[in-house]
mmCIF file of C-alpha atoms in Angstrom:
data_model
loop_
_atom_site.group_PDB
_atom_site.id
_atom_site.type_symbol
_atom_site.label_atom_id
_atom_site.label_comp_id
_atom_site.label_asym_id
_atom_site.label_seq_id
_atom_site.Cartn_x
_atom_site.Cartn_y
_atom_site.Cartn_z
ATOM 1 C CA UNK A 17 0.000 0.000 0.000
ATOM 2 C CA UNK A 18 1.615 2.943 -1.182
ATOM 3 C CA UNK A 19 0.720 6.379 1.060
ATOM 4 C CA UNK A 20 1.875 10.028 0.111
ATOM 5 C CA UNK A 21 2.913 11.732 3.147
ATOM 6 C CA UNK A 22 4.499 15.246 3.977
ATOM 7 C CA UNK A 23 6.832 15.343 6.891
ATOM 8 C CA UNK A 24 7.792 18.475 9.340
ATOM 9 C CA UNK A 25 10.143 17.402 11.782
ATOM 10 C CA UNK A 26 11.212 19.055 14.327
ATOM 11 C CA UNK A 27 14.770 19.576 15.426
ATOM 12 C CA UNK A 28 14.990 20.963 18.451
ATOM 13 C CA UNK A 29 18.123 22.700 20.172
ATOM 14 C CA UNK A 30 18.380 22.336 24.242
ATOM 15 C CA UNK A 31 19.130 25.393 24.624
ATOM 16 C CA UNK A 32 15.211 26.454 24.136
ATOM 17 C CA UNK A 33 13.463 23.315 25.639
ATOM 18 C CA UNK A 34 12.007 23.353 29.083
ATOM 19 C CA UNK A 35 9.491 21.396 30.326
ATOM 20 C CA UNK A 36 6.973 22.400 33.142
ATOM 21 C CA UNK A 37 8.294 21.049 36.872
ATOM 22 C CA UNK A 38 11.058 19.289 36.162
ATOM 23 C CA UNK A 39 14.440 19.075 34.232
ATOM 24 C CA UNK A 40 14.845 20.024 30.723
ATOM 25 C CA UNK A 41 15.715 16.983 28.559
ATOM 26 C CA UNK A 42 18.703 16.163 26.801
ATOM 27 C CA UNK A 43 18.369 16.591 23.511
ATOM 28 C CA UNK A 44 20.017 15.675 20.358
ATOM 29 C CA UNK A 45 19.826 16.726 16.497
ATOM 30 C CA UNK A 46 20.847 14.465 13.538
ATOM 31 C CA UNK A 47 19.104 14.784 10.474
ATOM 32 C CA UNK A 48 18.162 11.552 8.827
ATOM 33 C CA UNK A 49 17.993 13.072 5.506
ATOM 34 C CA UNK A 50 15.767 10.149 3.184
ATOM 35 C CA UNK A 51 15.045 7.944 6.128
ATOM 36 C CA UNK A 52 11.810 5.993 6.284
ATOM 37 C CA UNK A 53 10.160 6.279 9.320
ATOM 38 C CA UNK A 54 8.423 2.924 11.224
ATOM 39 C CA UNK A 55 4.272 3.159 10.649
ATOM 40 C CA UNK A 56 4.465 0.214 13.362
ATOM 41 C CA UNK A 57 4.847 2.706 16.024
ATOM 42 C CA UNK A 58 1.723 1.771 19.129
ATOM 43 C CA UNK A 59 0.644 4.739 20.270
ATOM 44 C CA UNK A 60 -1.934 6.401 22.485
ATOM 45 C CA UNK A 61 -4.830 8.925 20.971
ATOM 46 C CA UNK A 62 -6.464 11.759 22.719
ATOM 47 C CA UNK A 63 -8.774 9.457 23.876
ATOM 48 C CA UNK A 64 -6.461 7.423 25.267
ATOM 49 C CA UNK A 65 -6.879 4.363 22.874
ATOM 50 C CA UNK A 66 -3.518 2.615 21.455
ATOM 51 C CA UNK A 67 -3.449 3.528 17.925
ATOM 52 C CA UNK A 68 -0.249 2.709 15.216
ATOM 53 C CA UNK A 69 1.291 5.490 12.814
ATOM 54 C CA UNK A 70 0.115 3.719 10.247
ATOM 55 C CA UNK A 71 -3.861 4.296 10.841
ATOM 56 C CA UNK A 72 -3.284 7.620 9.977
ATOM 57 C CA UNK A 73 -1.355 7.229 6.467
ATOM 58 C CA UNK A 74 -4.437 6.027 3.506
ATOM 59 C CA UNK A 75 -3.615 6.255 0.248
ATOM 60 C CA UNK A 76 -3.459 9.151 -1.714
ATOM 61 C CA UNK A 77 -3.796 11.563 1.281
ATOM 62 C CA UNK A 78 -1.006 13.418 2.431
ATOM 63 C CA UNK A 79 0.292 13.418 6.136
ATOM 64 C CA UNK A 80 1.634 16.405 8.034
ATOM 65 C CA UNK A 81 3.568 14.869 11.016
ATOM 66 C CA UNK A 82 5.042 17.356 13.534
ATOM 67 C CA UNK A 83 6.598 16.727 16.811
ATOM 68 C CA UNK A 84 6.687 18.807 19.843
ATOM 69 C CA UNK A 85 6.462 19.029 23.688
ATOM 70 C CA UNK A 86 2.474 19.567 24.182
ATOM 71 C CA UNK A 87 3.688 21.772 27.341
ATOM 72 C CA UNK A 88 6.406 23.578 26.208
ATOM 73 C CA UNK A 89 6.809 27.053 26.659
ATOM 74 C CA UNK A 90 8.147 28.054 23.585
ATOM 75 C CA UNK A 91 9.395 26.951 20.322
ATOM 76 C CA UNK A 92 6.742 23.853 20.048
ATOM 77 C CA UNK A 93 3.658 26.348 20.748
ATOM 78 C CA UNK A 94 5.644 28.649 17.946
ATOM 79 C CA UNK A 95 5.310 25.431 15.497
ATOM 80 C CA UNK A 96 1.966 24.545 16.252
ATOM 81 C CA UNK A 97 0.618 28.161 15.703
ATOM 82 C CA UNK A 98 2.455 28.818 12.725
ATOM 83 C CA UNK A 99 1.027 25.462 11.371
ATOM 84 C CA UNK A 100 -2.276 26.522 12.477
ATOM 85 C CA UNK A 101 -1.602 29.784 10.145
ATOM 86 C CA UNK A 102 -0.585 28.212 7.419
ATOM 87 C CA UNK A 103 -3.302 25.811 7.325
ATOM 88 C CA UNK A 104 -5.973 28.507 7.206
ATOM 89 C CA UNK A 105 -3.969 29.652 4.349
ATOM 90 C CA UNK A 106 -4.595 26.375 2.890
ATOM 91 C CA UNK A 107 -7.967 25.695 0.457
ATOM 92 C CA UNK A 108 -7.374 21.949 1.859
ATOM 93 C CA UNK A 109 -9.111 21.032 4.768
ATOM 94 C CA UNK A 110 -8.056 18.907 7.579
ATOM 95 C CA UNK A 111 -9.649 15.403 7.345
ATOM 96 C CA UNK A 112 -10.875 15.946 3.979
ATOM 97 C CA UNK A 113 -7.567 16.043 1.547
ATOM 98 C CA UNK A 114 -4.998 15.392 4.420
ATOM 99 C CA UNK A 115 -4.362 14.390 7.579
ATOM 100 C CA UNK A 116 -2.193 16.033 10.470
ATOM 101 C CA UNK A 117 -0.710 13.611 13.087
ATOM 102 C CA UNK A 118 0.936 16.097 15.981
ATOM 103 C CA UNK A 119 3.027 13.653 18.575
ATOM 104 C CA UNK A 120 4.237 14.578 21.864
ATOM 105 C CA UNK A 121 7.974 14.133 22.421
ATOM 106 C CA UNK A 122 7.643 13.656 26.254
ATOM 107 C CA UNK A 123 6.339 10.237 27.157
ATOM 108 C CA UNK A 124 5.299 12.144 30.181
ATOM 109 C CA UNK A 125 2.397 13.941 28.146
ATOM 110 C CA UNK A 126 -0.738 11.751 28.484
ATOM 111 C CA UNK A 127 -4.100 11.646 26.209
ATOM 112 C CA UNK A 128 -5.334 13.948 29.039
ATOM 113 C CA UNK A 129 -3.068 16.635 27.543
ATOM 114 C CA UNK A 130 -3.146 15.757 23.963
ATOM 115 C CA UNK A 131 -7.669 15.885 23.649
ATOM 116 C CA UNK A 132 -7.000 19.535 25.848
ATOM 117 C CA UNK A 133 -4.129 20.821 22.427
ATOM 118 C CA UNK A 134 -6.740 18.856 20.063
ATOM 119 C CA UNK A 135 -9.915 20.908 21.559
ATOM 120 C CA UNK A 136 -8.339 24.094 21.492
ATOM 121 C CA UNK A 137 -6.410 23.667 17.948
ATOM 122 C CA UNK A 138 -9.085 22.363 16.243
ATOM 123 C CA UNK A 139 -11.321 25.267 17.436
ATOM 124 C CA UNK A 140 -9.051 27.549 16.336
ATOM 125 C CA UNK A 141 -9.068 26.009 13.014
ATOM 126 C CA UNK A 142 -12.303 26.695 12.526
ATOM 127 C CA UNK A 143 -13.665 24.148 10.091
ATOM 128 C CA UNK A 144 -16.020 21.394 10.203
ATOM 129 C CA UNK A 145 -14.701 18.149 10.279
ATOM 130 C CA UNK A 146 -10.863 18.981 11.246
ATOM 131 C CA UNK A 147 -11.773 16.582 14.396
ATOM 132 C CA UNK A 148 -11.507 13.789 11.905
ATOM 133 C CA UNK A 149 -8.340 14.110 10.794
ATOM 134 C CA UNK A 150 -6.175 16.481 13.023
ATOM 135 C CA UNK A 151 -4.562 13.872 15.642
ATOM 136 C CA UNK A 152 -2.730 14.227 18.861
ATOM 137 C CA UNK A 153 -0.805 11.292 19.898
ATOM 138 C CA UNK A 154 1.190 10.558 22.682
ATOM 139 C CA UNK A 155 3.226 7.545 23.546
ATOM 140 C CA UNK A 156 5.799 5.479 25.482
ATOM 141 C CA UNK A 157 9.372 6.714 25.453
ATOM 142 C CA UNK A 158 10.916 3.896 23.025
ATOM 143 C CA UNK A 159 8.555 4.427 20.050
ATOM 144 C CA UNK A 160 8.485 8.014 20.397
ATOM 145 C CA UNK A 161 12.121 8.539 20.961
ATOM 146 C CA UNK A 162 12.652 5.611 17.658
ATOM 147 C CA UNK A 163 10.223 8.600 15.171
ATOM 148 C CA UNK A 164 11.355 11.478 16.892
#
């Protein structure tokens, strides 16, 4: 099954990460320039149901995957609203000719946190059906650190 899929990845310098309560994380750029990520990858929905990358890639419909800290203070929230921009920009909707797939880098974030970016994202979107296909995924620390 062959999938079409447009990546934004994230690469992230430590000097602008914090996270909320606790330590920032170490953390390490190295571009992967033509590497295939895993669609094997179990994951956890805003709803709190174990999902796999791969239910969100169907053929012929493009995937936007972004990474980012759900609670960071900065950069991530800088991605996610320009994203947010530049799909309003966009005469594709959300759901309908792509998808979005937005995972949290910390396996700390829970679906708790992810359905609370979802709600408010979506909103701000502003059109009907972006619920569909605009995901927030979070996961353990071994599958998200193996796509990250």
């Amino acid at each position: 099954m062959k999938a079409l899929a447009w990546a934004l990845t994230l690469g992230v310098g430590a000097s602008g990460v914090a996270l909320a309560a606790q330590d920032p994380p170490r953390v390490e750029y190295r571009q992967n320039l033509g590497a295939k990520i895993s669609l094997d990858a179990r994951l956890r929905d805003e709803r709190g149901r174990d999902v796999f990358l791969r239910d969100f890639f169907k053929v012929g419909k493009p995937v936007v995957l972004v990474l980012a800290y759900y609670e960071c203070p900065n950069l991530c929230t800088l991605v996610l609203n320009g994203l947010l921009k530049a799909m309003r920009g966009l005469s594709w909707t959300v759901g309908k000719e792509y998808e979005v797939v937005t995972l949290s880098i910390s396996p700390v974030e829970g679906p708790g946190l992810a359905a609370e970016k979802k709600k408010t994202y979506v909103a701000n979107y502003g059109r009907p059906g972006a619920e569909t296909g605009w995901h927030f995924l979070t996961g353990e620390e071994r599958p998200v650190r193996a796509l990250a």
